[in-house]
PDB file of C-alpha atoms in Angstrom:
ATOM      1  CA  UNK A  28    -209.258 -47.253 256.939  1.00 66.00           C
ATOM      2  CA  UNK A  29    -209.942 -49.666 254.067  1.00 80.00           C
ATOM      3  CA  UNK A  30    -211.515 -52.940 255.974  1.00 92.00           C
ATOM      4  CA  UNK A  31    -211.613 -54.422 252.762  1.00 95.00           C
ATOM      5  CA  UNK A  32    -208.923 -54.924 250.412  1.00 95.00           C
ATOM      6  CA  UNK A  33    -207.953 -56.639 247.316  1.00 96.00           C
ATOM      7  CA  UNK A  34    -204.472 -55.861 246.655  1.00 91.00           C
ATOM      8  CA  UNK A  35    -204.226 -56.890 242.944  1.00 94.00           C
ATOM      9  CA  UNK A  36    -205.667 -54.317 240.931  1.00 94.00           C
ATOM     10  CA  UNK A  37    -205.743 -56.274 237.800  1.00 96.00           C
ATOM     11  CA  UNK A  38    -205.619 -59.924 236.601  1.00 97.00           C
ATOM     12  CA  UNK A  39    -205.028 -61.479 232.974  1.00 98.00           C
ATOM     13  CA  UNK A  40    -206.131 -65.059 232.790  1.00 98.00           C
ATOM     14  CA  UNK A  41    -205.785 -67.416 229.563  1.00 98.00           C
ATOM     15  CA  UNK A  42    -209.613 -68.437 228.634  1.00 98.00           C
ATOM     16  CA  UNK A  43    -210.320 -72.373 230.011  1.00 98.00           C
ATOM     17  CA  UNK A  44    -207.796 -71.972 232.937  1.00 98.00           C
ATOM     18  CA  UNK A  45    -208.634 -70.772 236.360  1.00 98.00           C
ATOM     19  CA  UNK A  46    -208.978 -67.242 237.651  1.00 98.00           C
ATOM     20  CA  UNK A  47    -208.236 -66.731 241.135  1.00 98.00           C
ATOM     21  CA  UNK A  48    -209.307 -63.410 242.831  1.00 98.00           C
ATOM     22  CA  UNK A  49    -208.381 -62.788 246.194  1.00 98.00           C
ATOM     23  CA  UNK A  50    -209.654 -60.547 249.383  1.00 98.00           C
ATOM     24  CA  UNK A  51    -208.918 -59.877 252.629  1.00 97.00           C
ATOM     25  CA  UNK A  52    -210.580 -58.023 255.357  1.00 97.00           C
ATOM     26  CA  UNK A  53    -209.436 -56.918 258.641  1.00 95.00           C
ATOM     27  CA  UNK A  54    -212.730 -56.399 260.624  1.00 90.00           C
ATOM     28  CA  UNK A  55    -213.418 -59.701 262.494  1.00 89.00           C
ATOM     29  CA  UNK A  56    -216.915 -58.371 262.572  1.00 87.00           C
ATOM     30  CA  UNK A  57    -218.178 -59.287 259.627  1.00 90.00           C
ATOM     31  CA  UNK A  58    -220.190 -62.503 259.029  1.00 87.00           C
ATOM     32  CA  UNK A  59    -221.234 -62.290 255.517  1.00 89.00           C
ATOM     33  CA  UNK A  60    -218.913 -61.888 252.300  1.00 92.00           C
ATOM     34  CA  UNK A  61    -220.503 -61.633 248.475  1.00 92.00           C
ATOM     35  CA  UNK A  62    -218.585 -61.293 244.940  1.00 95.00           C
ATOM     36  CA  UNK A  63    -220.189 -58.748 242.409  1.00 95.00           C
ATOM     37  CA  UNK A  64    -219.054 -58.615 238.654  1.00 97.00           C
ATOM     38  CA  UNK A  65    -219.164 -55.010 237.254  1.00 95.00           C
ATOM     39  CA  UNK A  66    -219.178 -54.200 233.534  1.00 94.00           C
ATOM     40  CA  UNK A  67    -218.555 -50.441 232.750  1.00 90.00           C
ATOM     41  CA  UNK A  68    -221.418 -47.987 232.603  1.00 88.00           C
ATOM     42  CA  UNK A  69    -223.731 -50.818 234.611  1.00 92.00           C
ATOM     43  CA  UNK A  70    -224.634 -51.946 238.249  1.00 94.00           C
ATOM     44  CA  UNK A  71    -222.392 -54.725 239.903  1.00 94.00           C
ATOM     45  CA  UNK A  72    -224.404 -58.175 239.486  1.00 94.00           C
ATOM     46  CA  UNK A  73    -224.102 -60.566 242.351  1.00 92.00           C
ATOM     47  CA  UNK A  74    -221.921 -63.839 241.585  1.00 95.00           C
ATOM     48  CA  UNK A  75    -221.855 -65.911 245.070  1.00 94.00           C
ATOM     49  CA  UNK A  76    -221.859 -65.137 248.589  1.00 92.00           C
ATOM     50  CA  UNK A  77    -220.791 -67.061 251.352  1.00 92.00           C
ATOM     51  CA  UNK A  78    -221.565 -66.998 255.535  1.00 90.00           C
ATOM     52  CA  UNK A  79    -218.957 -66.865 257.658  1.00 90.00           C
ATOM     53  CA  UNK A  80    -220.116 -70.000 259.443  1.00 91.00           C
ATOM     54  CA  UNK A  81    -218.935 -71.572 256.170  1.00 94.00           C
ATOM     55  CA  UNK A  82    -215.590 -72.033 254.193  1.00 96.00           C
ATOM     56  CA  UNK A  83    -216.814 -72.873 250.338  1.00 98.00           C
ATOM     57  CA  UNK A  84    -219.355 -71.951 248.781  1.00 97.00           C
ATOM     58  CA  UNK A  85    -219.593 -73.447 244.708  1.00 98.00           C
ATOM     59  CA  UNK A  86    -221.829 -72.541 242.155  1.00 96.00           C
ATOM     60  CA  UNK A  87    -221.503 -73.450 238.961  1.00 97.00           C
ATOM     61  CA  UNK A  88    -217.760 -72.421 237.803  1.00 98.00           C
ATOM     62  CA  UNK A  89    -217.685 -70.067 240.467  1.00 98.00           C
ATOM     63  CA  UNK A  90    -216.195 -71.279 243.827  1.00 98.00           C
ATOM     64  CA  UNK A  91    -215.687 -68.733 247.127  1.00 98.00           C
ATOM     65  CA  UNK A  92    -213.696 -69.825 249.684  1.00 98.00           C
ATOM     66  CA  UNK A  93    -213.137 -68.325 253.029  1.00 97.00           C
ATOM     67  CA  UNK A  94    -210.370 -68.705 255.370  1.00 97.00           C
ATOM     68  CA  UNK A  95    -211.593 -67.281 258.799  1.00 95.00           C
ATOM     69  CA  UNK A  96    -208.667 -67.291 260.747  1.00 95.00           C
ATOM     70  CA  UNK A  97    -206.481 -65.778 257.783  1.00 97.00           C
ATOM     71  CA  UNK A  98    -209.006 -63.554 257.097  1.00 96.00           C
ATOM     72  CA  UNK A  99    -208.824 -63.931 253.342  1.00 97.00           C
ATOM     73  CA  UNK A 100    -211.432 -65.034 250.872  1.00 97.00           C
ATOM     74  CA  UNK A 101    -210.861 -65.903 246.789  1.00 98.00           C
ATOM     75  CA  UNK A 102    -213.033 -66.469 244.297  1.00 98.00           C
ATOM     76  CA  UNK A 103    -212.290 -68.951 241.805  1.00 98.00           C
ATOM     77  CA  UNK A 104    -213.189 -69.379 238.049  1.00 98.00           C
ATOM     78  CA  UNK A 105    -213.106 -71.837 236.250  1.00 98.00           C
ATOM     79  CA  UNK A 106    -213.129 -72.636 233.129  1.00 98.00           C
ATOM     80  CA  UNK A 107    -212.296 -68.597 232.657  1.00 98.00           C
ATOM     81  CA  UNK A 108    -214.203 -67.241 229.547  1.00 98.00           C
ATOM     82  CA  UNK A 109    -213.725 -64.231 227.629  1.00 97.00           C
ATOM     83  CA  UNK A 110    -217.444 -63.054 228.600  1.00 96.00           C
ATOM     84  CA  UNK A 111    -215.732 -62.757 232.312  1.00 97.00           C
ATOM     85  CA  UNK A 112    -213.809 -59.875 231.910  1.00 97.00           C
ATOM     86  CA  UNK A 113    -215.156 -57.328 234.355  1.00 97.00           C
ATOM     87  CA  UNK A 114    -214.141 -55.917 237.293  1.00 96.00           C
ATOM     88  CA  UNK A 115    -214.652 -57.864 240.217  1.00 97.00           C
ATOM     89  CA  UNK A 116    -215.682 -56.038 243.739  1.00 96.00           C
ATOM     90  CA  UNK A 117    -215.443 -58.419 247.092  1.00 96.00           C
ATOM     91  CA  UNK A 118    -217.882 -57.305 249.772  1.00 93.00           C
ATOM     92  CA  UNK A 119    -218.364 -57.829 253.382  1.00 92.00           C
ATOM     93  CA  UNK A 120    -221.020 -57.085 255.936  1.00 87.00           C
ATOM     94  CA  UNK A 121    -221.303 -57.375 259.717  1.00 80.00           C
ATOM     95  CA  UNK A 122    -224.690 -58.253 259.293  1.00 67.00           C
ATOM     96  CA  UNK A 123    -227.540 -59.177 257.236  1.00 57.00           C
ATOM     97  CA  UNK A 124    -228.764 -57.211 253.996  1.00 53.00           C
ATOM     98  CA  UNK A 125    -226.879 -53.791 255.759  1.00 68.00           C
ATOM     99  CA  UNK A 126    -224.197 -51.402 254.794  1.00 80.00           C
ATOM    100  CA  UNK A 127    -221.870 -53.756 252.449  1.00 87.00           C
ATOM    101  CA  UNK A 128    -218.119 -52.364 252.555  1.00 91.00           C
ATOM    102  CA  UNK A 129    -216.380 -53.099 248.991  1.00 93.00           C
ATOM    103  CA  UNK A 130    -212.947 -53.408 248.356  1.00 95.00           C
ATOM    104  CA  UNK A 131    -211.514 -51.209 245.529  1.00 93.00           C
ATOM    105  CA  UNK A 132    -211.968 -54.053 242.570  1.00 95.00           C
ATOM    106  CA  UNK A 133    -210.305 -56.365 240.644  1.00 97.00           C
ATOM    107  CA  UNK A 134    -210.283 -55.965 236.641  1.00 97.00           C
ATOM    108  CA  UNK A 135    -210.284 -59.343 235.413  1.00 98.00           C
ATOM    109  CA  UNK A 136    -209.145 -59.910 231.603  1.00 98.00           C
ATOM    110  CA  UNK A 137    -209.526 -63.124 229.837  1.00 98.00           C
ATOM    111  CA  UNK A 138    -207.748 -63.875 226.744  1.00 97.00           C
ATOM    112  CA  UNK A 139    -209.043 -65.955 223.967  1.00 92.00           C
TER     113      UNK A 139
ATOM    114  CA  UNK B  18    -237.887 -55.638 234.052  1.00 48.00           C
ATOM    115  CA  UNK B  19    -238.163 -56.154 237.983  1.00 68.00           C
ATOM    116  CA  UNK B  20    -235.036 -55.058 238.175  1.00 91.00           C
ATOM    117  CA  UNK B  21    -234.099 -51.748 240.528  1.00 95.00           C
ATOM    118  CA  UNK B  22    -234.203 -49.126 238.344  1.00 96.00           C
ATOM    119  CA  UNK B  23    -232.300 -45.731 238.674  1.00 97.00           C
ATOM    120  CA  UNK B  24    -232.730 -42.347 236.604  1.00 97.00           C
ATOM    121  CA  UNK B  25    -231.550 -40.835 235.254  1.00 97.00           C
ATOM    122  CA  UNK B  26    -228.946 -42.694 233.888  1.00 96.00           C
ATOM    123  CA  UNK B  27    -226.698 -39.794 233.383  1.00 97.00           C
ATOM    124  CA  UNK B  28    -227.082 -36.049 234.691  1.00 97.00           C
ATOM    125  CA  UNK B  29    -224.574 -33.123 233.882  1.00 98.00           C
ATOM    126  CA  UNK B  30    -225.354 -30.181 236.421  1.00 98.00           C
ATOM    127  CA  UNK B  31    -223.168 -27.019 236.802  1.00 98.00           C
ATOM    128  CA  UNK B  32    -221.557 -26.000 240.027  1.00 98.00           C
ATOM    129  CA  UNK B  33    -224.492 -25.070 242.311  1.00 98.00           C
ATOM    130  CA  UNK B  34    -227.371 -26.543 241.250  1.00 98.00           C
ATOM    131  CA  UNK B  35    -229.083 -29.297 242.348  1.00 98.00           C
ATOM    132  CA  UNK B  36    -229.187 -32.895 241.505  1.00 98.00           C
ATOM    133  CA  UNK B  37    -232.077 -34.988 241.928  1.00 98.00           C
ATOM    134  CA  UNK B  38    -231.277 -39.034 241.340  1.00 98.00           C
ATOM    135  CA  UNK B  39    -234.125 -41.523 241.917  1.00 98.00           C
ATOM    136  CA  UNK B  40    -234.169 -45.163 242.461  1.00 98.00           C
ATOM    137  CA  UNK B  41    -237.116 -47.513 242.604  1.00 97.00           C
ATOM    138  CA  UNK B  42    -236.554 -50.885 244.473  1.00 95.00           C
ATOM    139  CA  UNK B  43    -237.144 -54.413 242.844  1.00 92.00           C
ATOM    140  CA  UNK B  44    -240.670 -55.281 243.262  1.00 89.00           C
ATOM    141  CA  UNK B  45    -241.168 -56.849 246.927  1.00 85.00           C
ATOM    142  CA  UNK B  46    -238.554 -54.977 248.181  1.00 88.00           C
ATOM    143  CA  UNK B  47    -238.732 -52.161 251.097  1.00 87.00           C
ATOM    144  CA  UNK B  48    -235.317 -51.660 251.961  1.00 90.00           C
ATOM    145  CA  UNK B  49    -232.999 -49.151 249.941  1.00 94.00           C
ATOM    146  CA  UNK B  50    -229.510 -48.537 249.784  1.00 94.00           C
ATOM    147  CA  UNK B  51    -226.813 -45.772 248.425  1.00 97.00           C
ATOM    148  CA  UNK B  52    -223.806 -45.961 247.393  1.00 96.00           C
ATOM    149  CA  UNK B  53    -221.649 -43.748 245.362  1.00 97.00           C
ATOM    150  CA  UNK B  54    -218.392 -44.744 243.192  1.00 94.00           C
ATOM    151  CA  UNK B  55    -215.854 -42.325 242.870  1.00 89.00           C
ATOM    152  CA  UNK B  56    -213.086 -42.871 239.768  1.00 82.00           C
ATOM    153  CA  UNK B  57    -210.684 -45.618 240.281  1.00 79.00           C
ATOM    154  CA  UNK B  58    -212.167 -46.391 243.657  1.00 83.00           C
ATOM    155  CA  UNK B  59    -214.992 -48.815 244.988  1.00 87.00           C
ATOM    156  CA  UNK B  60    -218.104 -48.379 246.089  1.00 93.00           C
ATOM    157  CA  UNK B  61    -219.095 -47.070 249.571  1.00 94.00           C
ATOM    158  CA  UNK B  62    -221.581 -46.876 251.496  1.00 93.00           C
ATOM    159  CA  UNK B  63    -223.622 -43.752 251.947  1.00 96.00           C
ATOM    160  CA  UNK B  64    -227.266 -44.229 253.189  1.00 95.00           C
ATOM    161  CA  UNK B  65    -229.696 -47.105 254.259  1.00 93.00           C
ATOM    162  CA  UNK B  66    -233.653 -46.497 253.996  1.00 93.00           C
ATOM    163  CA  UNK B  67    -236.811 -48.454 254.487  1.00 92.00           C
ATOM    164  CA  UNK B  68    -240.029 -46.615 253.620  1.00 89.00           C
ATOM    165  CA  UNK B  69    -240.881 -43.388 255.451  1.00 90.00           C
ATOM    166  CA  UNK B  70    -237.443 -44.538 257.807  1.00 93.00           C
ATOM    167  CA  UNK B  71    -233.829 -43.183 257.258  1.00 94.00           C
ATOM    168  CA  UNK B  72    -231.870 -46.544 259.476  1.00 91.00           C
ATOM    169  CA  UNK B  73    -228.370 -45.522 258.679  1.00 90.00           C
ATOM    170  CA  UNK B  74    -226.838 -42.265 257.109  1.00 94.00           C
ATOM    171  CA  UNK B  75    -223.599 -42.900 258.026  1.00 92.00           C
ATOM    172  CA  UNK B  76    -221.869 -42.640 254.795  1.00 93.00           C
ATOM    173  CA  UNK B  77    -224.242 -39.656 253.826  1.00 96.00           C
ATOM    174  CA  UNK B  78    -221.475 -36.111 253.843  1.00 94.00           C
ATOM    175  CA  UNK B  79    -223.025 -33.699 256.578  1.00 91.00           C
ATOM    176  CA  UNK B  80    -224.161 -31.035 254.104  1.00 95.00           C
ATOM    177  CA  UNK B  81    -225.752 -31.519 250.747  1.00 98.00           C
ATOM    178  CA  UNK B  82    -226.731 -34.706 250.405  1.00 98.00           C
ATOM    179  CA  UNK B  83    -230.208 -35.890 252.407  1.00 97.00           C
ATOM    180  CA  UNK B  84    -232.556 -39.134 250.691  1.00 98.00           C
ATOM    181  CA  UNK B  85    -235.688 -39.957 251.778  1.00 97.00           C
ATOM    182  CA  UNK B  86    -237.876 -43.018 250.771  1.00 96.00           C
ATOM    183  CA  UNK B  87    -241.240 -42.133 251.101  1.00 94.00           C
ATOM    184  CA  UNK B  88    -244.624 -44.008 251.314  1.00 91.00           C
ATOM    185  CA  UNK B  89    -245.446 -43.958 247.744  1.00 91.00           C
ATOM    186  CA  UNK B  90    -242.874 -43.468 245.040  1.00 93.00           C
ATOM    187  CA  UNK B  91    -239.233 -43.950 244.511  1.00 96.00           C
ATOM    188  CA  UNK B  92    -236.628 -43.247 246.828  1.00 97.00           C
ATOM    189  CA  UNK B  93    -234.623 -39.954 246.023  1.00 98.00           C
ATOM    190  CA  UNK B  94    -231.134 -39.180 246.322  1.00 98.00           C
ATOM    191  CA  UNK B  95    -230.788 -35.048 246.300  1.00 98.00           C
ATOM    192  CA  UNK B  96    -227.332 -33.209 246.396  1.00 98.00           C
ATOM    193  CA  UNK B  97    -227.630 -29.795 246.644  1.00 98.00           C
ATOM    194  CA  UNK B  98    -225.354 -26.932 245.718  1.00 98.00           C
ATOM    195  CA  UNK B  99    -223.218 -29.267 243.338  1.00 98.00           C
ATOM    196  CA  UNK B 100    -219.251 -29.037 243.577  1.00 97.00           C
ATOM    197  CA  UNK B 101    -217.267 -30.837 240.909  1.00 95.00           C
ATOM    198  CA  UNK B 102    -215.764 -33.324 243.280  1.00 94.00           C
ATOM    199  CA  UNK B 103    -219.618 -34.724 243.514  1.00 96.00           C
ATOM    200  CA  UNK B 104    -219.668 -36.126 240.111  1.00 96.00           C
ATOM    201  CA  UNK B 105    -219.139 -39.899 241.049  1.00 96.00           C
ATOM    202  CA  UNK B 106    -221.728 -42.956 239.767  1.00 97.00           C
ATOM    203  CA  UNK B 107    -224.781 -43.540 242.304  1.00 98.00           C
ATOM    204  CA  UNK B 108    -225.718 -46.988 242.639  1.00 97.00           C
ATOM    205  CA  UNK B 109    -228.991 -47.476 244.198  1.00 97.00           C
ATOM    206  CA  UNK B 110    -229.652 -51.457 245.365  1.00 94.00           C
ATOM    207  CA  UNK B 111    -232.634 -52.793 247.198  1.00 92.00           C
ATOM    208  CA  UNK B 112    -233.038 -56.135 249.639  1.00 86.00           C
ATOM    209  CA  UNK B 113    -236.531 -57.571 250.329  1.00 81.00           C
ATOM    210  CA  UNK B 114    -235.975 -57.478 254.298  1.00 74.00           C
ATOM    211  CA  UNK B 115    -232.868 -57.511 257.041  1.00 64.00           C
ATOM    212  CA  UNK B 116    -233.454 -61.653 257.449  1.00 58.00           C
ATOM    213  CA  UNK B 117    -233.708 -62.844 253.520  1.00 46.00           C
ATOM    214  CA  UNK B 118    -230.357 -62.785 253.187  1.00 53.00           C
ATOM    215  CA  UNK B 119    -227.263 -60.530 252.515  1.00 60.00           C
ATOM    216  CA  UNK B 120    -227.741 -60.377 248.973  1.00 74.00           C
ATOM    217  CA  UNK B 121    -229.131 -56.732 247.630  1.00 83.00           C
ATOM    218  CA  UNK B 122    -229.279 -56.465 244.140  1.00 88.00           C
ATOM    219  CA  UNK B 123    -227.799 -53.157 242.218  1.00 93.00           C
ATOM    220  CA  UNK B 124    -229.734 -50.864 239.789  1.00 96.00           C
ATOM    221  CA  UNK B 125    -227.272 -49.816 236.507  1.00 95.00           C
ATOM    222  CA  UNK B 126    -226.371 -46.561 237.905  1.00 96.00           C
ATOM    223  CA  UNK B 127    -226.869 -42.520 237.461  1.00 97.00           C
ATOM    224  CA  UNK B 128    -223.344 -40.648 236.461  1.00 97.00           C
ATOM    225  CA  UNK B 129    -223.434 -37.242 237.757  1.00 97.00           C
ATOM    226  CA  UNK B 130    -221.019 -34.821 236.162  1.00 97.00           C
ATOM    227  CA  UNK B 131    -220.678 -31.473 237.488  1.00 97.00           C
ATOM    228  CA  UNK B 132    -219.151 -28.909 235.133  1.00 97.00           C
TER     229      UNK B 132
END
Protein backbone atom coordinates (compact mmCIF):
# COMPACT_ATOMS: atom_id res chain seq x y z
CA UNK A 1 0.00 0.00 0.00
CA UNK A 2 2.07 2.99 -1.14
CA UNK A 3 0.59 6.06 1.16
CA UNK A 4 2.84 8.12 -0.63
CA UNK A 5 3.12 8.62 -4.19
CA UNK A 6 4.64 10.71 -6.79
CA UNK A 7 3.46 9.52 -10.01
CA UNK A 8 6.03 11.19 -12.35
CA UNK A 9 9.07 9.31 -12.25
CA UNK A 10 11.13 11.82 -14.02
CA UNK A 11 11.11 15.56 -14.90
CA UNK A 12 13.29 17.66 -17.49
CA UNK A 13 13.15 21.34 -16.78
CA UNK A 14 14.95 24.18 -18.96
CA UNK A 15 17.54 25.97 -16.37
CA UNK A 16 15.84 29.63 -15.11
CA UNK A 17 12.22 28.28 -15.50
CA UNK A 18 10.24 26.60 -12.83
CA UNK A 19 10.28 22.99 -11.73
CA UNK A 20 7.22 21.71 -10.34
CA UNK A 21 7.27 18.34 -8.41
CA UNK A 22 4.23 16.95 -7.24
CA UNK A 23 2.94 14.38 -4.32
CA UNK A 24 0.11 12.99 -3.05
CA UNK A 25 -0.70 10.94 -0.09
CA UNK A 26 -3.67 9.06 0.87
CA UNK A 27 -3.33 8.71 4.72
CA UNK A 28 -5.27 11.67 6.27
CA UNK A 29 -3.09 10.93 9.22
CA UNK A 30 -0.27 12.58 8.56
CA UNK A 31 0.51 16.14 9.79
CA UNK A 32 3.94 16.77 8.65
CA UNK A 33 5.34 16.62 4.92
CA UNK A 34 9.33 17.36 4.05
CA UNK A 35 11.19 17.40 0.47
CA UNK A 36 14.72 15.68 0.41
CA UNK A 37 17.14 16.08 -2.66
CA UNK A 38 19.22 12.88 -3.28
CA UNK A 39 22.40 12.80 -5.37
CA UNK A 40 23.62 9.21 -6.23
CA UNK A 41 25.92 7.33 -3.90
CA UNK A 42 24.87 10.06 -0.93
CA UNK A 43 22.18 10.61 1.86
CA UNK A 44 18.94 12.62 0.89
CA UNK A 45 19.51 16.36 2.22
CA UNK A 46 16.46 18.08 3.54
CA UNK A 47 15.06 21.04 1.23
CA UNK A 48 11.72 22.37 3.11
CA UNK A 49 9.11 20.95 5.14
CA UNK A 50 5.83 22.11 5.79
CA UNK A 51 2.93 21.38 8.81
CA UNK A 52 -0.16 20.42 7.88
CA UNK A 53 -1.73 23.30 9.77
CA UNK A 54 -0.16 25.26 6.90
CA UNK A 55 -0.52 25.54 3.01
CA UNK A 56 3.02 27.29 1.80
CA UNK A 57 5.88 27.11 3.02
CA UNK A 58 8.90 29.37 0.86
CA UNK A 59 12.39 29.34 1.26
CA UNK A 60 14.53 30.78 -0.85
CA UNK A 61 13.67 29.40 -4.56
CA UNK A 62 12.09 26.60 -3.04
CA UNK A 63 8.28 26.89 -2.38
CA UNK A 64 6.00 23.71 -0.85
CA UNK A 65 2.60 23.96 -1.06
CA UNK A 66 -0.01 21.78 0.43
CA UNK A 67 -3.49 21.25 -0.52
CA UNK A 68 -5.20 19.41 2.47
CA UNK A 69 -8.36 18.58 1.18
CA UNK A 70 -6.81 17.32 -2.27
CA UNK A 71 -4.33 15.71 -0.53
CA UNK A 72 -1.52 16.76 -2.83
CA UNK A 73 1.61 18.72 -2.12
CA UNK A 74 4.34 20.25 -4.94
CA UNK A 75 7.38 21.63 -4.59
CA UNK A 76 8.34 24.39 -6.68
CA UNK A 77 11.73 25.67 -8.09
CA UNK A 78 12.51 28.37 -9.25
CA UNK A 79 14.82 29.75 -11.03
CA UNK A 80 15.75 25.79 -11.88
CA UNK A 81 19.61 25.38 -12.05
CA UNK A 82 21.64 22.76 -13.46
CA UNK A 83 23.19 22.04 -9.82
CA UNK A 84 19.36 20.76 -9.11
CA UNK A 85 19.35 17.74 -10.84
CA UNK A 86 18.76 15.02 -8.28
CA UNK A 87 16.21 12.93 -7.40
CA UNK A 88 13.67 14.34 -5.37
CA UNK A 89 11.87 12.07 -2.47
CA UNK A 90 8.47 13.69 -0.81
CA UNK A 91 7.94 12.50 2.75
CA UNK A 92 5.19 12.40 5.19
CA UNK A 93 4.78 11.62 8.84
CA UNK A 94 1.84 11.22 11.22
CA UNK A 95 3.82 12.70 13.74
CA UNK A 96 6.79 14.45 14.88
CA UNK A 97 10.54 13.37 14.09
CA UNK A 98 8.95 9.41 13.64
CA UNK A 99 8.85 6.85 10.94
CA UNK A 100 8.86 9.20 7.64
CA UNK A 101 7.08 7.22 4.65
CA UNK A 102 8.79 8.33 1.17
CA UNK A 103 7.34 8.20 -2.02
CA UNK A 104 9.37 6.37 -4.75
CA UNK A 105 11.27 9.77 -6.13
CA UNK A 106 11.32 12.10 -8.66
CA UNK A 107 14.61 12.48 -10.95
CA UNK A 108 14.75 15.98 -11.73
CA UNK A 109 17.03 17.07 -14.85
CA UNK A 110 17.85 20.58 -15.63
CA UNK A 111 19.16 21.61 -18.87
CA UNK A 112 21.57 24.37 -19.44
CA UNK B 1 31.86 17.13 10.26
CA UNK B 2 28.74 16.93 12.71
CA UNK B 3 27.15 15.32 10.28
CA UNK B 4 25.58 11.52 10.94
CA UNK B 5 28.04 9.41 9.84
CA UNK B 6 27.58 5.75 8.55
CA UNK B 7 30.31 2.94 7.81
CA UNK B 8 31.12 1.54 6.11
CA UNK B 9 30.33 3.18 3.15
CA UNK B 10 30.22 0.11 1.09
CA UNK B 11 30.32 -3.71 2.24
CA UNK B 12 30.33 -6.79 -0.20
CA UNK B 13 29.46 -10.00 1.96
CA UNK B 14 28.75 -13.49 0.46
CA UNK B 15 25.54 -15.35 1.00
CA UNK B 16 25.55 -16.21 4.74
CA UNK B 17 27.61 -14.11 6.46
CA UNK B 18 26.98 -11.38 8.42
CA UNK B 19 26.81 -7.72 7.94
CA UNK B 20 27.53 -5.30 10.50
CA UNK B 21 26.56 -1.41 9.40
CA UNK B 22 27.03 1.36 12.01
CA UNK B 23 25.72 4.78 12.26
CA UNK B 24 26.63 7.51 14.71
CA UNK B 25 23.99 10.33 15.22
CA UNK B 26 24.73 14.15 14.69
CA UNK B 27 26.11 15.48 17.80
CA UNK B 28 23.06 16.38 20.26
CA UNK B 29 21.10 13.90 18.88
CA UNK B 30 19.56 10.65 20.76
CA UNK B 31 17.13 9.45 18.46
CA UNK B 32 18.10 7.03 15.46
CA UNK B 33 16.47 5.90 12.52
CA UNK B 34 16.77 3.04 9.60
CA UNK B 35 15.91 2.93 6.54
CA UNK B 36 16.90 0.83 3.67
CA UNK B 37 16.61 1.68 -0.27
CA UNK B 38 16.08 -1.01 -2.48
CA UNK B 39 16.91 -0.34 -6.53
CA UNK B 40 14.50 1.83 -8.28
CA UNK B 41 12.42 2.17 -5.16
CA UNK B 42 12.30 4.72 -2.14
CA UNK B 43 13.23 4.60 1.05
CA UNK B 44 11.31 2.83 3.89
CA UNK B 45 11.18 2.67 7.03
CA UNK B 46 12.72 -0.11 9.04
CA UNK B 47 13.60 0.71 12.73
CA UNK B 48 13.36 3.68 15.26
CA UNK B 49 15.88 3.79 18.38
CA UNK B 50 16.73 6.10 21.20
CA UNK B 51 19.64 5.01 23.40
CA UNK B 52 19.45 1.67 25.22
CA UNK B 53 15.40 1.78 23.71
CA UNK B 54 14.20 -0.01 20.47
CA UNK B 55 10.51 2.50 20.04
CA UNK B 56 9.49 1.09 16.73
CA UNK B 57 10.72 -2.01 14.66
CA UNK B 58 8.06 -2.10 12.51
CA UNK B 59 9.76 -2.01 9.25
CA UNK B 60 12.58 -4.33 10.72
CA UNK B 61 11.93 -8.21 8.55
CA UNK B 62 11.20 -10.82 11.44
CA UNK B 63 14.46 -12.74 11.03
CA UNK B 64 17.89 -11.37 10.42
CA UNK B 65 17.91 -8.06 10.94
CA UNK B 66 17.91 -6.74 14.91
CA UNK B 67 19.76 -2.89 15.78
CA UNK B 68 20.40 -1.79 18.95
CA UNK B 69 21.64 1.72 20.10
CA UNK B 70 23.43 1.35 23.07
CA UNK B 71 24.65 3.67 25.92
CA UNK B 72 27.96 4.44 24.57
CA UNK B 73 28.84 4.06 20.93
CA UNK B 74 27.15 4.04 17.62
CA UNK B 75 24.05 2.49 16.82
CA UNK B 76 24.42 -0.87 14.80
CA UNK B 77 22.46 -2.24 12.12
CA UNK B 78 23.32 -6.29 11.93
CA UNK B 79 21.81 -8.65 9.19
CA UNK B 80 22.63 -11.95 9.66
CA UNK B 81 22.84 -14.92 7.34
CA UNK B 82 22.99 -12.55 4.17
CA UNK B 83 20.69 -13.46 1.05
CA UNK B 84 21.28 -11.53 -2.14
CA UNK B 85 17.95 -9.82 -2.09
CA UNK B 86 19.52 -7.88 1.17
CA UNK B 87 21.92 -5.87 -0.76
CA UNK B 88 19.94 -2.48 -0.75
CA UNK B 89 21.62 1.14 0.56
CA UNK B 90 21.11 1.72 4.50
CA UNK B 91 20.50 5.14 5.38
CA UNK B 92 20.92 5.85 8.94
CA UNK B 93 19.36 9.59 10.05
CA UNK B 94 19.19 11.02 13.51
CA UNK B 95 16.62 13.85 15.15
CA UNK B 96 17.63 15.68 18.37
CA UNK B 97 14.17 14.74 20.18
CA UNK B 98 10.27 13.74 19.19
CA UNK B 99 9.23 17.77 19.80
CA UNK B 100 12.22 19.71 17.74
CA UNK B 101 10.67 19.18 14.80
CA UNK B 102 10.07 16.62 11.93
CA UNK B 103 13.20 17.23 10.31
CA UNK B 104 15.95 14.18 10.78
CA UNK B 105 18.88 14.61 8.92
CA UNK B 106 20.43 11.54 6.69
CA UNK B 107 24.00 10.09 6.95
CA UNK B 108 25.54 9.31 3.09
CA UNK B 109 24.74 5.74 3.23
CA UNK B 110 26.38 2.00 3.48
CA UNK B 111 25.72 -0.20 0.07
CA UNK B 112 25.58 -3.73 0.97
CA UNK B 113 26.14 -6.16 -1.87
CA UNK B 114 25.73 -9.71 -1.31
CA UNK B 115 27.41 -11.99 -3.84
Amino acid sequence: DQQVKQNSPSLSVQEGRISILNCDYTNSMFDYFLWYKKYPAEGPTFLISISSIKDKNEDGRFTVFLNKSAKHLSLHIVPSQPGDSAVYFCAASPEYGNKLVFGAGTILRVKS
Amino acid sequence: NAGVMQNPRHLVRRRGQEARLRCSPMKGHSHVYWYRQLPEEGLKFMVYLQKENIIDESGMPKERFSAEFPKEGPSILRIQQVVRGDSAAYFCASSPDRRSGNTIYFGEGSWLTVV
